[in-house]
mmCIF file of C-alpha atoms in Angstrom:
data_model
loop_
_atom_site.group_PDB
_atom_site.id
_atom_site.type_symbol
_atom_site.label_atom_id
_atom_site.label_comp_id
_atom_site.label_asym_id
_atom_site.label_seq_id
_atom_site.Cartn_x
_atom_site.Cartn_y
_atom_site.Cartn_z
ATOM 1 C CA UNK E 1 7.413 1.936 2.487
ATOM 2 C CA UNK E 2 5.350 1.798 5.700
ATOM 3 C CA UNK E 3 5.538 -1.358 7.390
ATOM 4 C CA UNK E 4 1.897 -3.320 6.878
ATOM 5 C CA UNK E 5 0.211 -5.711 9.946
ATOM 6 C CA UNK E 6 -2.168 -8.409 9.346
ATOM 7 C CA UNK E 7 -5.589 -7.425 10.438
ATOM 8 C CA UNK E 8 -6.470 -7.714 14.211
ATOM 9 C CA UNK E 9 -8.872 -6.344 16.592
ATOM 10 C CA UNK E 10 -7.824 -3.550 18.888
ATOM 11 C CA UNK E 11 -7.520 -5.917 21.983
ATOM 12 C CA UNK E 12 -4.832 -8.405 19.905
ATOM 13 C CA UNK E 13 -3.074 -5.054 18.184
ATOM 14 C CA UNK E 14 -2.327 -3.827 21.939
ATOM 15 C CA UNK E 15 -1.114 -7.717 22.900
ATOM 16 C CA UNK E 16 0.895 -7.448 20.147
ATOM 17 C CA UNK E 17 2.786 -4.032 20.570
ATOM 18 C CA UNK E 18 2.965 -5.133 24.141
ATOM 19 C CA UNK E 19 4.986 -8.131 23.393
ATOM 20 C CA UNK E 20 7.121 -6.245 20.508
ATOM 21 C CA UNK E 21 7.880 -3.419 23.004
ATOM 22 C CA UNK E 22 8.330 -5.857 25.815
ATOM 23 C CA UNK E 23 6.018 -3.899 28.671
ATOM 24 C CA UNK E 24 4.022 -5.929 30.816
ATOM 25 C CA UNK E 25 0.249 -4.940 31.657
ATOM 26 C CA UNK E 26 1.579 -3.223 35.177
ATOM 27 C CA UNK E 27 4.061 -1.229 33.377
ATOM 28 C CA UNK E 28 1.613 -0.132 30.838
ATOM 29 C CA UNK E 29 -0.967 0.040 33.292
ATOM 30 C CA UNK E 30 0.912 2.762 35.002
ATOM 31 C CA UNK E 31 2.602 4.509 32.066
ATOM 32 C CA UNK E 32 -1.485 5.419 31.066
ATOM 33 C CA UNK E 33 -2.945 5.801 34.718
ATOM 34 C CA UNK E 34 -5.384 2.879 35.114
ATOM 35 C CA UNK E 35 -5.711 -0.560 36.569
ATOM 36 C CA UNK E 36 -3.808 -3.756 35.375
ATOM 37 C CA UNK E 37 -7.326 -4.955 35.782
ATOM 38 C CA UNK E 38 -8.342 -3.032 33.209
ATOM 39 C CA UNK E 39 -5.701 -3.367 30.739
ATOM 40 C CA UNK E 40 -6.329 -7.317 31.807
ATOM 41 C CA UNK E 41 -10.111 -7.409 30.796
ATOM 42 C CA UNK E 42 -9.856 -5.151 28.011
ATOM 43 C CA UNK E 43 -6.931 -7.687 26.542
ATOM 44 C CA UNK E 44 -8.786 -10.367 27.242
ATOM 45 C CA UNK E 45 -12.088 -9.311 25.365
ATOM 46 C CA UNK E 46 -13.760 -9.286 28.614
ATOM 47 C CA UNK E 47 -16.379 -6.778 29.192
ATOM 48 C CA UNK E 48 -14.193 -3.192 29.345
ATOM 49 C CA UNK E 49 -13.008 -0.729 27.602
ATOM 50 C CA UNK E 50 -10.219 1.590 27.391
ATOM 51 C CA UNK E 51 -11.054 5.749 27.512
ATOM 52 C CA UNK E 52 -10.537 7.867 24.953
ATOM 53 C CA UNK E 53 -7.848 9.530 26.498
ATOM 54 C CA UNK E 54 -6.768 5.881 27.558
ATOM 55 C CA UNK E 55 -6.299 5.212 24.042
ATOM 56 C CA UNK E 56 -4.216 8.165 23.245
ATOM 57 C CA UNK E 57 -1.823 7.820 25.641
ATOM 58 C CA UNK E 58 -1.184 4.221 24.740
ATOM 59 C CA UNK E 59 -0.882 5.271 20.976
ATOM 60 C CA UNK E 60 1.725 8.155 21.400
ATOM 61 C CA UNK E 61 3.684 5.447 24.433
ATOM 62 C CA UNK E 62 4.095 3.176 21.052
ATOM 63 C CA UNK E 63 3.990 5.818 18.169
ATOM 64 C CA UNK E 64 1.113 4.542 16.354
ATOM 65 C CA UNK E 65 -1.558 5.843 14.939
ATOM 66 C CA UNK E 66 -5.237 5.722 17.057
ATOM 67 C CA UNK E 67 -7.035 4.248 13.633
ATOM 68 C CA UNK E 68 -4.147 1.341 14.000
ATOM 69 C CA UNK E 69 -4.672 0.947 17.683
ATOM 70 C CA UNK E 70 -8.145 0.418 17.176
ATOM 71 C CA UNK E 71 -7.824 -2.296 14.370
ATOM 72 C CA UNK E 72 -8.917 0.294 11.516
ATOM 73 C CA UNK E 73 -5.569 0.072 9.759
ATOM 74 C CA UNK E 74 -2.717 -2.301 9.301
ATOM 75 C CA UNK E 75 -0.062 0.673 8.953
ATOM 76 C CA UNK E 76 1.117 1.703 12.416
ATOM 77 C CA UNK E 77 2.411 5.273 11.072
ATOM 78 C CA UNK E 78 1.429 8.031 12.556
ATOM 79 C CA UNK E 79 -0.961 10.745 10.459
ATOM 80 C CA UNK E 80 -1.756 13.575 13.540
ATOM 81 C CA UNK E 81 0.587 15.105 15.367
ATOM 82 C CA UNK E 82 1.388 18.120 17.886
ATOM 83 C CA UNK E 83 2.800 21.261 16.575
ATOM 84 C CA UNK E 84 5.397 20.775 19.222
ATOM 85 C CA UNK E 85 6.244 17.218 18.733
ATOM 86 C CA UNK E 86 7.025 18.268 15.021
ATOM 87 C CA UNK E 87 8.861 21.324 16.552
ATOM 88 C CA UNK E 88 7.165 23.859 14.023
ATOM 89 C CA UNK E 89 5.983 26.944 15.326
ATOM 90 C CA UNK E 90 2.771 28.268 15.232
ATOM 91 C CA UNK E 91 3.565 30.683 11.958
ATOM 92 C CA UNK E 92 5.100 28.039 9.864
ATOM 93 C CA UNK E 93 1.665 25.924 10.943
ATOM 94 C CA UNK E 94 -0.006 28.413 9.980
ATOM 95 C CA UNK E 95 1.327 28.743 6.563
ATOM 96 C CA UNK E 96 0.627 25.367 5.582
ATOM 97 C CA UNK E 97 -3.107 25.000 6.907
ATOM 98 C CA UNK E 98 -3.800 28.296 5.299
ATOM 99 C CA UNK E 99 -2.367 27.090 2.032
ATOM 100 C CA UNK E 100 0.272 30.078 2.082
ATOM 101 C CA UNK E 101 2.555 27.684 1.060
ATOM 102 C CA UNK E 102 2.477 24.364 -1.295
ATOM 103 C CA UNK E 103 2.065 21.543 1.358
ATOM 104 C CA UNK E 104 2.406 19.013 -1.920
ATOM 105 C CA UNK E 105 6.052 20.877 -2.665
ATOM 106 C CA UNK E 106 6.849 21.106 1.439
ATOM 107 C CA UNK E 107 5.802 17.587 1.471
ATOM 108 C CA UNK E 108 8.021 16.060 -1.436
ATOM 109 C CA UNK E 109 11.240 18.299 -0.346
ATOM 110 C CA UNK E 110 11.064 16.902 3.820
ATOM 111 C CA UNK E 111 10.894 13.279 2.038
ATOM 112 C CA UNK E 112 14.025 14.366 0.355
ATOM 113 C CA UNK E 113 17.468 12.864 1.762
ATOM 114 C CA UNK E 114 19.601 15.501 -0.173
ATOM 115 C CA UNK E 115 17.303 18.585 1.619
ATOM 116 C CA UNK E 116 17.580 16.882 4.783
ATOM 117 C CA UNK E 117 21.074 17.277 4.786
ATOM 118 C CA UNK E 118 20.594 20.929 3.104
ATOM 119 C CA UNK E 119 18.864 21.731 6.460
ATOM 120 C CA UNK E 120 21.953 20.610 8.710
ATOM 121 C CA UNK E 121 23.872 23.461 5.644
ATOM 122 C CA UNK E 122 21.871 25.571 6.664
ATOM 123 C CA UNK E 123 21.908 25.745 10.131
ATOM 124 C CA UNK E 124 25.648 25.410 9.549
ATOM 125 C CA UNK E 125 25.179 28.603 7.601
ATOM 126 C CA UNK E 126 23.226 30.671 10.625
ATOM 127 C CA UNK E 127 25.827 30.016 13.048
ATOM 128 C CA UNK E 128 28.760 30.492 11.822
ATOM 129 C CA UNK E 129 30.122 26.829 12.305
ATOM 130 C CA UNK E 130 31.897 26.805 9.103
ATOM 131 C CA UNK E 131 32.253 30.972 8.131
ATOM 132 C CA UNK E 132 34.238 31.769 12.101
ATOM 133 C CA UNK E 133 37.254 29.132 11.138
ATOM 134 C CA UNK E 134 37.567 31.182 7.607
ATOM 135 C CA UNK E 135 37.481 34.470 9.351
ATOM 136 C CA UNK E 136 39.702 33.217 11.665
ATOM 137 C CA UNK E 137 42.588 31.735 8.755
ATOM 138 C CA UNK E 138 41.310 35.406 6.895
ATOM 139 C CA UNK E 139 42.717 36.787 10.045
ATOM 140 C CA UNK E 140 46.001 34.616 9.665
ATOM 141 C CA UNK E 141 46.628 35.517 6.245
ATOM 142 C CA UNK E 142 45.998 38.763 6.513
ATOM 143 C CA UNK E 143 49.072 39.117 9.547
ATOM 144 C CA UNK E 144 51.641 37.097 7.280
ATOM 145 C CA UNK E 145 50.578 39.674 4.133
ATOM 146 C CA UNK E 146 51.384 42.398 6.435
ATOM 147 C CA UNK E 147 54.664 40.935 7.890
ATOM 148 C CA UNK E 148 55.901 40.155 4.273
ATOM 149 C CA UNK E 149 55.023 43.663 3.359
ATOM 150 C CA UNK E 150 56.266 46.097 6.316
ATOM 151 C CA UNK E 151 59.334 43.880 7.369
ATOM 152 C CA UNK E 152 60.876 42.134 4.524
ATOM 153 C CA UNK E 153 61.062 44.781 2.148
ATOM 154 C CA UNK E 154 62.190 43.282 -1.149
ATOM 155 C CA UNK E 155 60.664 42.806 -4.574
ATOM 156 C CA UNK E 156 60.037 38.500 -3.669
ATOM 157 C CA UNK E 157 58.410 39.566 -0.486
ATOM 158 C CA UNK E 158 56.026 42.087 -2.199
ATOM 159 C CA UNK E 159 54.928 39.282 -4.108
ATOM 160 C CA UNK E 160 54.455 36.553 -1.905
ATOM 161 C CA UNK E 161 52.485 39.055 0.093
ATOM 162 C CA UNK E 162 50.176 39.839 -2.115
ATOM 163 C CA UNK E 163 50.014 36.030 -3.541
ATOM 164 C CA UNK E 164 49.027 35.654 0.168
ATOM 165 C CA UNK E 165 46.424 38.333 0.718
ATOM 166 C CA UNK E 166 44.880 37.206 -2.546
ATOM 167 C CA UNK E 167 44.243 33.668 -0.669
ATOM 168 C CA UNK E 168 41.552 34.924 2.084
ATOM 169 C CA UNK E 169 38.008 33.782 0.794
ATOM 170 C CA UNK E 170 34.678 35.548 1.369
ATOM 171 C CA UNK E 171 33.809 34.453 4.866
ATOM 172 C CA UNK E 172 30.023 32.922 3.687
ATOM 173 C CA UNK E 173 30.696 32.104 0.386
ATOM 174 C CA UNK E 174 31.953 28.513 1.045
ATOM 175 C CA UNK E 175 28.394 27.969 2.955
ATOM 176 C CA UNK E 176 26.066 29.412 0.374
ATOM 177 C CA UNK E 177 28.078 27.934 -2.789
ATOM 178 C CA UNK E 178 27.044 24.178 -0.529
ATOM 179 C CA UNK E 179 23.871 25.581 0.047
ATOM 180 C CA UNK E 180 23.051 26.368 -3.709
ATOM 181 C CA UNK E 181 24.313 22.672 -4.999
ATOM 182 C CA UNK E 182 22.615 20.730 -2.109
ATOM 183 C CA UNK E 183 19.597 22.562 -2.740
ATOM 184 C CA UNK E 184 19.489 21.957 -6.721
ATOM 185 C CA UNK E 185 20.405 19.214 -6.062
ATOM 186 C CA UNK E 186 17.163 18.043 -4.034
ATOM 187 C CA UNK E 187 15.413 19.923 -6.940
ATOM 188 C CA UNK E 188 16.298 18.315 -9.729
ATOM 189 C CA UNK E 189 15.963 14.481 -8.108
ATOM 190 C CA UNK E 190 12.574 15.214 -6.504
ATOM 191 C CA UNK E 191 11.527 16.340 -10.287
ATOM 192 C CA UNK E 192 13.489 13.241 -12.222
ATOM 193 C CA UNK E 193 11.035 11.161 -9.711
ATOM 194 C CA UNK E 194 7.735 12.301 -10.841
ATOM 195 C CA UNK E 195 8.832 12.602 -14.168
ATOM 196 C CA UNK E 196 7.715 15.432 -17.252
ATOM 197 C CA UNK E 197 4.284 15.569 -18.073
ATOM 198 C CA UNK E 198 5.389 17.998 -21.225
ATOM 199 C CA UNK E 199 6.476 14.872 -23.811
ATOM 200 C CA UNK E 200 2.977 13.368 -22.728
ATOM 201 C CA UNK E 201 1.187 16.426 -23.301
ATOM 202 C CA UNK E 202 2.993 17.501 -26.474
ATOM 203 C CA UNK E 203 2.306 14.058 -27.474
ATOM 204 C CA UNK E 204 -1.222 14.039 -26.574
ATOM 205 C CA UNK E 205 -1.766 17.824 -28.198
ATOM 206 C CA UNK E 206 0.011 16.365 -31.898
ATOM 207 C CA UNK E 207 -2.340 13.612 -31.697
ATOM 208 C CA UNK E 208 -5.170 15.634 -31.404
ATOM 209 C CA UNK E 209 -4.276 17.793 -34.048
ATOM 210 C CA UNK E 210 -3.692 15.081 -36.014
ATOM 211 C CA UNK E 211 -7.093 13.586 -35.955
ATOM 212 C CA UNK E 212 -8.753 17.244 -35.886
ATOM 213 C CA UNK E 213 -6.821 17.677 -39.856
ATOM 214 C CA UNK E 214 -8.085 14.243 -41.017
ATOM 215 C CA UNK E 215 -11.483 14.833 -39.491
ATOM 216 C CA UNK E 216 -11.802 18.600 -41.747
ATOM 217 C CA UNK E 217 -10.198 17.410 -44.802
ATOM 218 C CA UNK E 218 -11.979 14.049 -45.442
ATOM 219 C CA UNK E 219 -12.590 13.110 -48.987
ATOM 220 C CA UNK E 220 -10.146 16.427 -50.008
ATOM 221 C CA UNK E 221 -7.400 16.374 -52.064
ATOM 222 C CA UNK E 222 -4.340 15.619 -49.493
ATOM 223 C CA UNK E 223 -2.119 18.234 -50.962
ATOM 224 C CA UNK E 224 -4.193 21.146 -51.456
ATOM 225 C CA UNK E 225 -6.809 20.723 -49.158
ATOM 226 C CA UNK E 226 -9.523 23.623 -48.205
ATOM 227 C CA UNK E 227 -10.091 24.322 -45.157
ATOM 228 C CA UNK E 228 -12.278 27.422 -43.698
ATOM 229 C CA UNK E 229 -11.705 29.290 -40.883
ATOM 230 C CA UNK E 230 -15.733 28.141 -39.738
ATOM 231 C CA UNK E 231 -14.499 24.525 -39.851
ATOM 232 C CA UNK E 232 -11.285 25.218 -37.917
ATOM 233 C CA UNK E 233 -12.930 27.012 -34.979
ATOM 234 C CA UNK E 234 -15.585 24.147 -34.499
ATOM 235 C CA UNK E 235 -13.182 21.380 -34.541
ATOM 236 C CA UNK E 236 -11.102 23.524 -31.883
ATOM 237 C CA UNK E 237 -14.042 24.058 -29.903
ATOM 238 C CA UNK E 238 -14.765 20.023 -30.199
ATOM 239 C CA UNK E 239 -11.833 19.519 -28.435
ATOM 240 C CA UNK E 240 -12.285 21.082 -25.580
ATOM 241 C CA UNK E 241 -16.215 20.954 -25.042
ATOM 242 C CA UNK E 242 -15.996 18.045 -22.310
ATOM 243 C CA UNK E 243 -13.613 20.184 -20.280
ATOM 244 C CA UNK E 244 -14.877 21.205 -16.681
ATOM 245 C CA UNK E 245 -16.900 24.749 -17.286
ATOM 246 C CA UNK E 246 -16.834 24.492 -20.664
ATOM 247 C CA UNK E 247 -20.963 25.673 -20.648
ATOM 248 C CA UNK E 248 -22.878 26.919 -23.807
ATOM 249 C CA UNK E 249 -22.305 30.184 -23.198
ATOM 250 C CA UNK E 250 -18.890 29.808 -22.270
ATOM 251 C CA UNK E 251 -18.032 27.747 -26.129
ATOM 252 C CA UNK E 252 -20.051 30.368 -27.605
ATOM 253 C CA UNK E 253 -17.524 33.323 -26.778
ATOM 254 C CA UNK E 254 -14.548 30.766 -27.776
ATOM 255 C CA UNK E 255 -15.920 30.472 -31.104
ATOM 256 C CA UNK E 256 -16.576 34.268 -31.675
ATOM 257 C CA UNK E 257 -12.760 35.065 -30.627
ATOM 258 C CA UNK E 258 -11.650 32.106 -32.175
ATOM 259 C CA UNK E 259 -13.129 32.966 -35.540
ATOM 260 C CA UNK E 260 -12.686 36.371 -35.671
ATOM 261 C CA UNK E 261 -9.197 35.515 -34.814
ATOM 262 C CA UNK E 262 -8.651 32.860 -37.546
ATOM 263 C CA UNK E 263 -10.189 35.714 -40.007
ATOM 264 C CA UNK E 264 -8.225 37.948 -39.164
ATOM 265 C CA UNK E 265 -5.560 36.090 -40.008
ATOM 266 C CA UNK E 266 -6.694 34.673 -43.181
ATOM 267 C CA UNK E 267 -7.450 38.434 -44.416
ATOM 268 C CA UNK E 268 -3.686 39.541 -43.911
ATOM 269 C CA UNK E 269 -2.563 36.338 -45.625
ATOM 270 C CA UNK E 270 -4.757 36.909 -48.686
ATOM 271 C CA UNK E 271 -3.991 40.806 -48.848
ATOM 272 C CA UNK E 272 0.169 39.738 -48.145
ATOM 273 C CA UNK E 273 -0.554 37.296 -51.604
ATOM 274 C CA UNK E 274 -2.319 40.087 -53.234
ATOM 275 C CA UNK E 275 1.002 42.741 -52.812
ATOM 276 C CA UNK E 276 3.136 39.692 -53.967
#
């Protein structure tokens, strides 16, 4: 969680990261290219004020936010950034202001401490760090197979030879094998945190049902009750008439697919008990 402030005015907020960061005025003064004069007055609440670009400079020197430097929030975090400072490049910016890719998926994965470390795999991965020290005992295991086999020529040595040749590994497959379980693995614990909405819905759905059955066969017998495909298709359509675009028109094709649907059905039933 982000750490919160008490509320303040922008001239207290910048005494106060002052003092936490330990810079005097002239320090600051020259880190931002003005006056200790006017860092002084503006400090002070005397008449002056800082410059935009004043202001920017001061909030990247103490990575804060410009809304919290100004006394418009009590979280210091950050919210805009560079591309550079984040180190992206301009195609993989692109891709998330264009929506090519899910920013709420990116988002949940780089908050992630198991696909942090799946990063560091798979940089591993691109150069080689882990694959050229397998290649290299391959290498070794490969020359004592060979001895074994061209210099020691019994039936043992055969053996061990190829017991040893049988030892060399697939140079990646160490590195993809810990890329595939650190990667599931970020999976899996980003979805246990926000949980199955498929229990609530199936839930929800029985429930509706439910109540859409007592609804059609009020004041029916319970164990044979009657109910007509007409009845079934309105109660559906019920259901789902306060849903976003659900206009007149729209519920009035629902209920001619629905019913012809639902009489369709009841036909073949009644023809399948007439065979019988």
């Amino acid at each position: 969680m982000a750490q919160e402030y008490l509320p303040a005015p922008s001239n207290v907020r910048l005494a106060d990261l002052m003092k936490e960061h330990n810079i005097s005025q002239p320090e600051l003064a020259k880190e931002i290219g003005c006056s200790k004069s006017t860092i002084s007055r503006f400090i002070s609440g005397a008449k002056g004020t800082l410059t935009h670009e004043q202001v920017l400079k001061i909030a990247r020197l103490f990575n804060v936010s410009t809304d919290f430097l100004l006394g418009e929030t009590n979280i210091p975090d950050r919210k805009n950034y560079d591309i550079a400072e984040l180190g992206l490049s301009v195609e993989a910016a692109k891709n998330l202001y264009t929506g090519r890719v899910n920013t709420e998926v990116v988002n949940l994965l780089l908050e992630n401490a198991r696909f942090a470390e799946l990063t560091y795999r798979i940089s591993q991965y691109f150069d080689d760090t882990f694959a050229s020290g397998i290649a290299a005992q391959n290498a070794m295991l490969t020359t004592l197979s060979t001895l074994l086999r061209t210099r020691v020529k019994t039936p043992e040595a055969a053996k061990a030879a190829k017991d040893i040749s049988l030892r060399r590994k697939p140079v990646y497959q160490g590195d993809l094998d810990n890329i595939e379980m650190y990667f599931m693995a970020a999976v899996k614990e980003i979805k246990k945190g926000i949980g199955s909405h498929y229990a609530e819905q199936e839930a929800m759905s029985k429930k509706v049902a439910e109540k859409m059955f007592t609804e059609l066969t009020k004041g029916q017998d319970v164990q044979h009750p009657t109910i007509t495909a007409e009845q079934l298709t309105d109660a559906m359509l019920d259901s789902v008439s306060g849903m976003e675009g659900a206009t007149p028109e729209a519920l009035e094709q629902l209920r001619s697919g629905l019913l012809g649907i639902l009489q369709s059905a009841a036909e073949r039933e009644n023809a399948h008990e007439a065979d019988e």
